[in-house]
Coordinates of C-alpha atoms (C1' of nucleotides) in Angstrom, one line a residue:
Chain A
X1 CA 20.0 64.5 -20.4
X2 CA 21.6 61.2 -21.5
X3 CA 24.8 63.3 -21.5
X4 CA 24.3 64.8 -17.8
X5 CA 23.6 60.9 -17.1
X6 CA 27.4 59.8 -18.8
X7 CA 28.6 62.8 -17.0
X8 CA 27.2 62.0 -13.4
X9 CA 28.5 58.2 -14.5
X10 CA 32.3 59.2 -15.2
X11 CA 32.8 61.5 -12.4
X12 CA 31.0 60.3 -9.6
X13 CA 30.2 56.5 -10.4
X14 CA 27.6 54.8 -11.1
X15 CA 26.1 54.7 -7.1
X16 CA 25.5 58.0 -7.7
X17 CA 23.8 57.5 -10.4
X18 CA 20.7 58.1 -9.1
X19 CA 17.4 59.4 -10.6
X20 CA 17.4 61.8 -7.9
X21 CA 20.7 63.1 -8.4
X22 CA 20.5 62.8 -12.3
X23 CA 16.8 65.4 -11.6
X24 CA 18.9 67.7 -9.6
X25 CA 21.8 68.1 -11.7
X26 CA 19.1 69.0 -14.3
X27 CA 17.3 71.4 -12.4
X28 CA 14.6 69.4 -12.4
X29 CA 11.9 67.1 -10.5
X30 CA 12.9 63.3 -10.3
X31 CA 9.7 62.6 -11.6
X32 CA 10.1 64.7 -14.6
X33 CA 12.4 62.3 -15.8
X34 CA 9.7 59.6 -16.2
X35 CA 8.2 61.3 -19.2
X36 CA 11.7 60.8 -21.0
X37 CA 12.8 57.1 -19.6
X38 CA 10.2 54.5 -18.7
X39 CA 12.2 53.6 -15.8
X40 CA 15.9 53.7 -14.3
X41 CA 17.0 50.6 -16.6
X42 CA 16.0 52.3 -19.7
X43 CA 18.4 55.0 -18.7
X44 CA 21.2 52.5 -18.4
X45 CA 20.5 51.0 -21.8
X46 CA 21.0 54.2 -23.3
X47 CA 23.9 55.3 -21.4
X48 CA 25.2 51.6 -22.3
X49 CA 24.7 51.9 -26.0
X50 CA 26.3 55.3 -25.8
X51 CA 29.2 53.5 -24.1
X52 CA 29.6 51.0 -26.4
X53 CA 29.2 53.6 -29.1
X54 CA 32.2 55.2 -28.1
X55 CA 34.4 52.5 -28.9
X56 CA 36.7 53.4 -31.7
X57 CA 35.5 51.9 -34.9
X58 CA 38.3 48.3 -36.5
X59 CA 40.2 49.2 -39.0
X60 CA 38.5 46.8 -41.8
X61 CA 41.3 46.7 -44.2
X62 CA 44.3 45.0 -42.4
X63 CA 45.0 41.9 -40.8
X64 CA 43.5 38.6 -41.3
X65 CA 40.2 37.7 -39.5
X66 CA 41.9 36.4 -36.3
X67 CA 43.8 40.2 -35.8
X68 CA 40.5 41.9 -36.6
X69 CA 38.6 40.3 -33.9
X70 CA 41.5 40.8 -31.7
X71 CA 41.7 44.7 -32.1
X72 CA 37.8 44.6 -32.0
X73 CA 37.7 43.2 -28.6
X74 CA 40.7 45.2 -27.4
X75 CA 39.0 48.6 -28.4
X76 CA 35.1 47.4 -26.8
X77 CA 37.1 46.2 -24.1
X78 CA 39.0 49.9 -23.7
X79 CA 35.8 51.5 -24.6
X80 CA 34.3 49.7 -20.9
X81 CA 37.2 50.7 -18.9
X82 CA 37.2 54.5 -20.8
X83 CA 34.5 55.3 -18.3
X84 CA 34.2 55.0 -14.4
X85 CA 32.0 52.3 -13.9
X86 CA 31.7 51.8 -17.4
X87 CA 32.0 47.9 -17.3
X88 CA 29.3 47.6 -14.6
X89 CA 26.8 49.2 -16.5
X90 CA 27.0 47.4 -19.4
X91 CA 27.6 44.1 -17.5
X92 CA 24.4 45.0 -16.3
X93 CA 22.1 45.9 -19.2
X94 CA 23.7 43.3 -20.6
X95 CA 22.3 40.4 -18.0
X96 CA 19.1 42.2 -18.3
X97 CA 19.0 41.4 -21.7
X98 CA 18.2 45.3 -22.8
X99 CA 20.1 47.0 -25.3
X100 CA 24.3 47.0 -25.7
X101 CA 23.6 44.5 -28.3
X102 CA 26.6 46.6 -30.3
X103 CA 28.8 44.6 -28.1
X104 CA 27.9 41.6 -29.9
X105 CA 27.1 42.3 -33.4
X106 CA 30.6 43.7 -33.5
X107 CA 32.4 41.0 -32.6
X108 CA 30.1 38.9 -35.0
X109 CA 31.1 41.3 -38.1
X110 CA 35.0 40.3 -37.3
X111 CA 34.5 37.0 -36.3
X112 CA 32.5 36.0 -39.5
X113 CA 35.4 37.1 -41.7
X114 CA 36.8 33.7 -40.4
X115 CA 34.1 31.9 -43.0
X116 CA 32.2 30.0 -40.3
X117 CA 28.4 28.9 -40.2
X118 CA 26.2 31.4 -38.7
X119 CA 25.2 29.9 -35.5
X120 CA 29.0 29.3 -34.7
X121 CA 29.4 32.9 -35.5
X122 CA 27.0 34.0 -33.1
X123 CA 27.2 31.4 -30.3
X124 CA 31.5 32.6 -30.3
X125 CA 30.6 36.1 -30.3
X126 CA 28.1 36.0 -27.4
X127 CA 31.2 33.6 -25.7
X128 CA 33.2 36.6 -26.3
X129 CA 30.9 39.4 -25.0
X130 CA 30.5 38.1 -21.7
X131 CA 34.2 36.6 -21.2
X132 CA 35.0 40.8 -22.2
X133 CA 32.6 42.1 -19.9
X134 CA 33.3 40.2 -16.9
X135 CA 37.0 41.0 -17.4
X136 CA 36.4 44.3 -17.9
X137 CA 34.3 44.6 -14.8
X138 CA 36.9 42.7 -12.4
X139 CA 40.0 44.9 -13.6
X140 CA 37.8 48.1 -13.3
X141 CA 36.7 46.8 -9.7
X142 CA 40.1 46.3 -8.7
X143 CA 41.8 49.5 -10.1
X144 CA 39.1 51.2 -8.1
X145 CA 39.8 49.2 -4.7
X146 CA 43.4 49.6 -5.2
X147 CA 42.9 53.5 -5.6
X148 CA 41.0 53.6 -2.2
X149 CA 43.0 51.1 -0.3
X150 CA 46.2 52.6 -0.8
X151 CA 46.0 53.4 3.0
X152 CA 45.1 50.2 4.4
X153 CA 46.5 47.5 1.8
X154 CA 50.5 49.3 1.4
X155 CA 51.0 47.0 -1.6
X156 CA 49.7 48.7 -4.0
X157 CA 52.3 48.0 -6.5
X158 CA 53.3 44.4 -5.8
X159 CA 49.8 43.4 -7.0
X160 CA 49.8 40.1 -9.4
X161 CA 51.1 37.9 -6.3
X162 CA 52.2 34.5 -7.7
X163 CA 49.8 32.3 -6.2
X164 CA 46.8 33.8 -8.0
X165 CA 47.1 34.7 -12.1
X166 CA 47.7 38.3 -13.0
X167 CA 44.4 40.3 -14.2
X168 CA 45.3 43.1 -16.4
X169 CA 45.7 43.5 -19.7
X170 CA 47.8 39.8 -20.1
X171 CA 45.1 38.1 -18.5
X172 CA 42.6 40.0 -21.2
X173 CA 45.1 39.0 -24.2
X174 CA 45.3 35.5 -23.6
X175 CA 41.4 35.0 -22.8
X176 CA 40.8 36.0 -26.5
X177 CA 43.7 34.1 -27.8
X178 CA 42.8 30.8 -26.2
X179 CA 39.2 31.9 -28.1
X180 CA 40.5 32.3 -30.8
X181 CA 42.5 29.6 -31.4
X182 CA 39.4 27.6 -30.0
X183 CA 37.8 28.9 -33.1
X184 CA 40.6 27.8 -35.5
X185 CA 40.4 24.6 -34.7
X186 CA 36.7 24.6 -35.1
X187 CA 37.5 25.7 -38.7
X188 CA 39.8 22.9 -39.0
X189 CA 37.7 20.2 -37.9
X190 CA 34.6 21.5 -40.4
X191 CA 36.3 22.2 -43.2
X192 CA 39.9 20.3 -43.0
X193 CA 41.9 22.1 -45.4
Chain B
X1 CA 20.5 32.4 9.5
X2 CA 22.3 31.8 6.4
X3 CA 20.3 29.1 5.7
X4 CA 17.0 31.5 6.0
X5 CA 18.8 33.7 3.9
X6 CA 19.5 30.7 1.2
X7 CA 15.6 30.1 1.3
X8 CA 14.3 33.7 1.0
X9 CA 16.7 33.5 -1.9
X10 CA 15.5 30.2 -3.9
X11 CA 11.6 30.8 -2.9
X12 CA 11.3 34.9 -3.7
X13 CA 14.6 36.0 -5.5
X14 CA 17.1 38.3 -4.7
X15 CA 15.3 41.9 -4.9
X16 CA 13.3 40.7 -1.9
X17 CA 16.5 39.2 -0.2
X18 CA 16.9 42.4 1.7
X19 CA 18.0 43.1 5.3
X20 CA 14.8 43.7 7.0
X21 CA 13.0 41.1 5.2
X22 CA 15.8 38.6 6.1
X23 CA 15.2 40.3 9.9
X24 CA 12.1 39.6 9.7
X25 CA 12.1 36.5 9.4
X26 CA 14.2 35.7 11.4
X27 CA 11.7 37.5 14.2
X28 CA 14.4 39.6 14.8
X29 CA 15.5 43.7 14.7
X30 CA 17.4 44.4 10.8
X31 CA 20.3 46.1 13.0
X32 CA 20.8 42.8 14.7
X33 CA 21.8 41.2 11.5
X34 CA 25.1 43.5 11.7
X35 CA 26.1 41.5 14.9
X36 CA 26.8 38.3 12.6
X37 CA 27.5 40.1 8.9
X38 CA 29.5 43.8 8.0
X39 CA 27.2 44.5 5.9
X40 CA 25.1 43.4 3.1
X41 CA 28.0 42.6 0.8
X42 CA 29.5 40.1 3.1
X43 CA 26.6 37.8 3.6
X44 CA 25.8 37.8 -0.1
X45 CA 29.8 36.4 0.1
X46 CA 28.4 33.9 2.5
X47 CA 25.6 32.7 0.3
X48 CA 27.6 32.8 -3.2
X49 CA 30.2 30.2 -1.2
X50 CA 27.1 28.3 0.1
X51 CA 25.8 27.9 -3.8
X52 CA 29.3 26.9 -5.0
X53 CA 30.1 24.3 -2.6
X54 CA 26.6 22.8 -3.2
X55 CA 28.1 22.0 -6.8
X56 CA 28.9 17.8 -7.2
X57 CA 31.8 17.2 -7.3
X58 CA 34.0 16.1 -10.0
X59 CA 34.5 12.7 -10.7
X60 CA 38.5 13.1 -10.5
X61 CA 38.7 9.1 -11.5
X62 CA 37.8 8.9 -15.4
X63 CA 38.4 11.0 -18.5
X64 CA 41.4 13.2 -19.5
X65 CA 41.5 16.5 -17.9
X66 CA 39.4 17.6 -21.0
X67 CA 36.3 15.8 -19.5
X68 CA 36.9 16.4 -16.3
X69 CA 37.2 20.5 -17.3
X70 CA 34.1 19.9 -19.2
X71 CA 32.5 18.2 -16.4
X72 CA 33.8 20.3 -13.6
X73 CA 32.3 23.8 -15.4
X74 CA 28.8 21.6 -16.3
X75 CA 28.5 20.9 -12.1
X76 CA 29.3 24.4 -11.3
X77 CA 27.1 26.5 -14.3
X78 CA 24.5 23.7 -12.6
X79 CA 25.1 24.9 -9.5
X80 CA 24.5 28.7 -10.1
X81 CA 21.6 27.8 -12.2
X82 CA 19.6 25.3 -9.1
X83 CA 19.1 28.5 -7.1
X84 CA 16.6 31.2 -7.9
X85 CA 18.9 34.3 -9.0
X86 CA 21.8 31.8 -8.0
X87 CA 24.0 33.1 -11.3
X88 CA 23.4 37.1 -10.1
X89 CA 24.5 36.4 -6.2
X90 CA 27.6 34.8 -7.7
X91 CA 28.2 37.2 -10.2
X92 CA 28.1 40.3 -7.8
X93 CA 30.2 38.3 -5.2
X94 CA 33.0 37.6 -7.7
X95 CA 33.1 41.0 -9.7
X96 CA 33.4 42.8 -6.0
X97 CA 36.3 40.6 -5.8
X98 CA 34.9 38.8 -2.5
X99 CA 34.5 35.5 -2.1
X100 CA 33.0 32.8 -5.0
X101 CA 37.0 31.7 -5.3
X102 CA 35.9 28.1 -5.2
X103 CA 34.5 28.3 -8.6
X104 CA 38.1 29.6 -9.9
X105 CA 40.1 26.9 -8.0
X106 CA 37.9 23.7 -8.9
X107 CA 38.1 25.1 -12.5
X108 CA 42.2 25.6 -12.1
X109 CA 42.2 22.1 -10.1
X110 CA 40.9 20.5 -13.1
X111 CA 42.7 22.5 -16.0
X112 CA 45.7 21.6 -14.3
X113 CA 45.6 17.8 -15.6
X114 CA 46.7 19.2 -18.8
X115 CA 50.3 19.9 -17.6
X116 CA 50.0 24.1 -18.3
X117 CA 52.1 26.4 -16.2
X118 CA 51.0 28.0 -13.0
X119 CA 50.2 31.3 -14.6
X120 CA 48.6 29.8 -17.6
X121 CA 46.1 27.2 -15.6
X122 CA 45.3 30.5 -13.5
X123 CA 44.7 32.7 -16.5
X124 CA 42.7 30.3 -18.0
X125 CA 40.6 29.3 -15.4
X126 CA 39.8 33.0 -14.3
X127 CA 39.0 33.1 -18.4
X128 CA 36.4 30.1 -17.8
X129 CA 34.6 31.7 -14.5
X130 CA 33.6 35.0 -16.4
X131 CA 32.0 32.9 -19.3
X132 CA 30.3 30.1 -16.9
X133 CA 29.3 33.1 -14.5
X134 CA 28.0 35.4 -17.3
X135 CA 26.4 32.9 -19.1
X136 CA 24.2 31.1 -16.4
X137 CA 23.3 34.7 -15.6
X138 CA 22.1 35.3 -18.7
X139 CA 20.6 32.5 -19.4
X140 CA 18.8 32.4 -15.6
X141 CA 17.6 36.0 -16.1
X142 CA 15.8 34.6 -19.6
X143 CA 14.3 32.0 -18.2
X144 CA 12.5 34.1 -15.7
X145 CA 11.3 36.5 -18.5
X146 CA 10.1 34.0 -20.2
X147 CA 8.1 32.7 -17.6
X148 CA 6.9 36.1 -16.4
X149 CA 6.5 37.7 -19.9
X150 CA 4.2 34.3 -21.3
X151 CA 1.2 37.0 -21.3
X152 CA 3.0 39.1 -23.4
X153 CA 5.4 37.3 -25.2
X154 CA 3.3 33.9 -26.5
X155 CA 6.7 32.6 -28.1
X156 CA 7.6 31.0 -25.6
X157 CA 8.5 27.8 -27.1
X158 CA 10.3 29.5 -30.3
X159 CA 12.8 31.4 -28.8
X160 CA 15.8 31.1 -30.6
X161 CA 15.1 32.7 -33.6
X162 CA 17.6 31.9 -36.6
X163 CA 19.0 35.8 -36.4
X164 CA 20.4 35.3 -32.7
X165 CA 22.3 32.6 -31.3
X166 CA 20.2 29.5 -29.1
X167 CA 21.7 30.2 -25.6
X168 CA 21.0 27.2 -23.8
X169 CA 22.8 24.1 -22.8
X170 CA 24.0 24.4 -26.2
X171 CA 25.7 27.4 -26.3
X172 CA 27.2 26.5 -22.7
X173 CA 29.2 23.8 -24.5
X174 CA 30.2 25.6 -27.5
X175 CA 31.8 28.2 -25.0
X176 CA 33.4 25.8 -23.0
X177 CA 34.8 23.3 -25.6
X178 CA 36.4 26.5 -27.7
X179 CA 38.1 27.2 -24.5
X180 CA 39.4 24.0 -23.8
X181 CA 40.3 23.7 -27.8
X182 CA 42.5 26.8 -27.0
X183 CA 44.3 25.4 -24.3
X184 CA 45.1 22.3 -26.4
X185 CA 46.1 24.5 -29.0
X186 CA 49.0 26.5 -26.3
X187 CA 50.2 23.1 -25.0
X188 CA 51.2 22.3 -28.2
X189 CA 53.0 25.2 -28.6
X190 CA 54.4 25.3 -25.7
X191 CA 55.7 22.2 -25.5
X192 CA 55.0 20.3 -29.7
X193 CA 55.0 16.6 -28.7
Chain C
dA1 C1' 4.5 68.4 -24.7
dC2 C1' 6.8 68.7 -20.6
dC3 C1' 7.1 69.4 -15.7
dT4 C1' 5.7 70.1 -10.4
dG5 C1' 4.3 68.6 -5.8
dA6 C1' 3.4 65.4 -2.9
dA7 C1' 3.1 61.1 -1.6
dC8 C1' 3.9 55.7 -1.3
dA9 C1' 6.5 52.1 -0.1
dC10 C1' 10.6 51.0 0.6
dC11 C1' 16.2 50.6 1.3
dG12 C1' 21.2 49.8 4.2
dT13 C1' 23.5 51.3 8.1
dT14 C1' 24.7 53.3 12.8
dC15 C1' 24.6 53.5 17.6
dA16 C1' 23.3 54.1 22.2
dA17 C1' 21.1 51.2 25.3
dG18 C1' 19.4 47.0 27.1
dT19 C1' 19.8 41.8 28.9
Chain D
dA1 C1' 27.4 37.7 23.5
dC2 C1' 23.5 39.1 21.3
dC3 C1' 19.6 42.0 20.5
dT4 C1' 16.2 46.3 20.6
dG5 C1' 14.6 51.0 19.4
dA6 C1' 15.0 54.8 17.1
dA7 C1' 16.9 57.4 14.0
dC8 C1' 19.7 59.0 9.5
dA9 C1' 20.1 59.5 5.0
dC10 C1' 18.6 57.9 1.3
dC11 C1' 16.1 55.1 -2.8
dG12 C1' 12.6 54.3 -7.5
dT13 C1' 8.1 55.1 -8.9
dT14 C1' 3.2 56.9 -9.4
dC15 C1' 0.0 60.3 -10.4
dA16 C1' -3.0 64.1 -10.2
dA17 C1' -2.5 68.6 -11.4
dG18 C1' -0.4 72.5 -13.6
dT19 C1' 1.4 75.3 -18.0

DNA sequence: ACCTGAACACCGTTCAAGT
DNA sequence: ACCTGAACACCGTTCAAGT
């Protein structure tokens, strides 16, 4: 059921995520699906988790600290995008403050290689989290408004006009390098080698 | 009529800003709303502008355009947090990709006292929206759990515990002066006085 | 343990028609 | 120019009752 959920998610999107529509595509009474989820936002956590779940795992061994939290954040921030809507749900549960706590504690496990104090740890990894979410979210939201606009807008392509920054995976890259070298100097300034 | 639906906002939240509640009050049919708005979307546009502009503006006189960046994302996180559910309107507004561009060009107005490219200040201000957004909605939605959840809860003077983060005021600036350290850090390689 | 049936209390939006 | 009336096509959730 949390997989007919993921499925309804990925090809129809999450409006159609309904409990109604989830109960049908089941065979089954909406209210049935109360004795499995306390309500709809529980369902979302769990398809968040799931979501975040999914992301493919950092490869521990290579790569100083600053490279590991870069490939961590590029794979949770693929993992978002890997399914329709993906990034809205999780921004979601997120805010709500339920579940998709992988998000963070992942980030945390690489950033901590860089030797710093706990609370910096966690305070830069919850910085990250929602600076990956919210870009995740406005790249998925535009992908999917250039996809149905193609009739009206006609410039599709020429996207990235001058006056406002471009929003794809550049824009991504340099958000978590201007972190990251946030953090370095943080390092410096604690501990001036 | 905005400025009932900026008051059902701050006194009841936004679940109960609907359109026939708005109508309502207003003493008025819900299908006459569509006369002035498209839809619901577009006067949720009209409000997230509203909450923005209401942010003080920056002192542009003092500081280096480190303080005023600091200063400029303190008014606006402000701003989003002095209306009930302010942070959420915003949020939704932005990721939909209507509206809420004030918060992006103060921030850019600002970052761009440090001499950084076009494409740069852009990038890095658009970097700076999705942590101030997603961290005053965060922080807004714990508030009101706390405040709701005191039956349940009765920590709510001990929140955070040493295993999470503290997401407060604190964490705010930790977010902010990391990013600002990175930008320091990219105009010295860019350009190594 | 797991589900049905039926209801409750809502939504946003459209559209002909009125003034 | 601005609004009414009435409808369309939905929602999430609860709860007694069934098996």
């Amino acid at each position: 059921m949390l997989a007919a959920a993921l499925r309804i998610l990925d090809e129809q999107g999450l409006p159609d995520l309904t409990m109604r529509h989830l109960a049908t595509t089941l065979g089954v009474q909406p209210s049935a699906l109360y004795w499995h989820f306390p309500n709809k936002q529980a369902l979302l956590a769990a398809v968040s988790d799931q979501i975040i779940a999914s992301a493919r795992p950092a490869d521990t061994a290579t790569g100083d600290w600053r490279d590991r939290v870069r490939h961590e954040a590029a794979a949770l921030h693929d993992a978002l995008l890997a399914y329709k809507d993906g990034a809205e749900v999780v921004s979601s549960t997120l805010a709500l403050g339920l579940g998709a706590d992988g998000l963070a504690h992942r980030l945390a496990r690489a950033i901590s290689g860089g030797g710093f104090d706990q609370q910096t740890t966690g305070l830069a990894a919850e910085t990250m989290v929602l600076f990956l979410v919210g870009h995740a979210f406005h790249q998925q939201q535009r992908l999917q408004a250039d996809s149905l606009g193609a009739v009206a807008g006609a410039h599709s392509l020429d996207r990235d006009d001058p006056a406002g920054p471009p929003s794809g995976p550049q824009a991504f890259d340099l958000g978590i390098t201007l972190l990251v070298a946030g953090l370095d100097t943080q390092s410096r300034m604690a501990r001036p080698a």
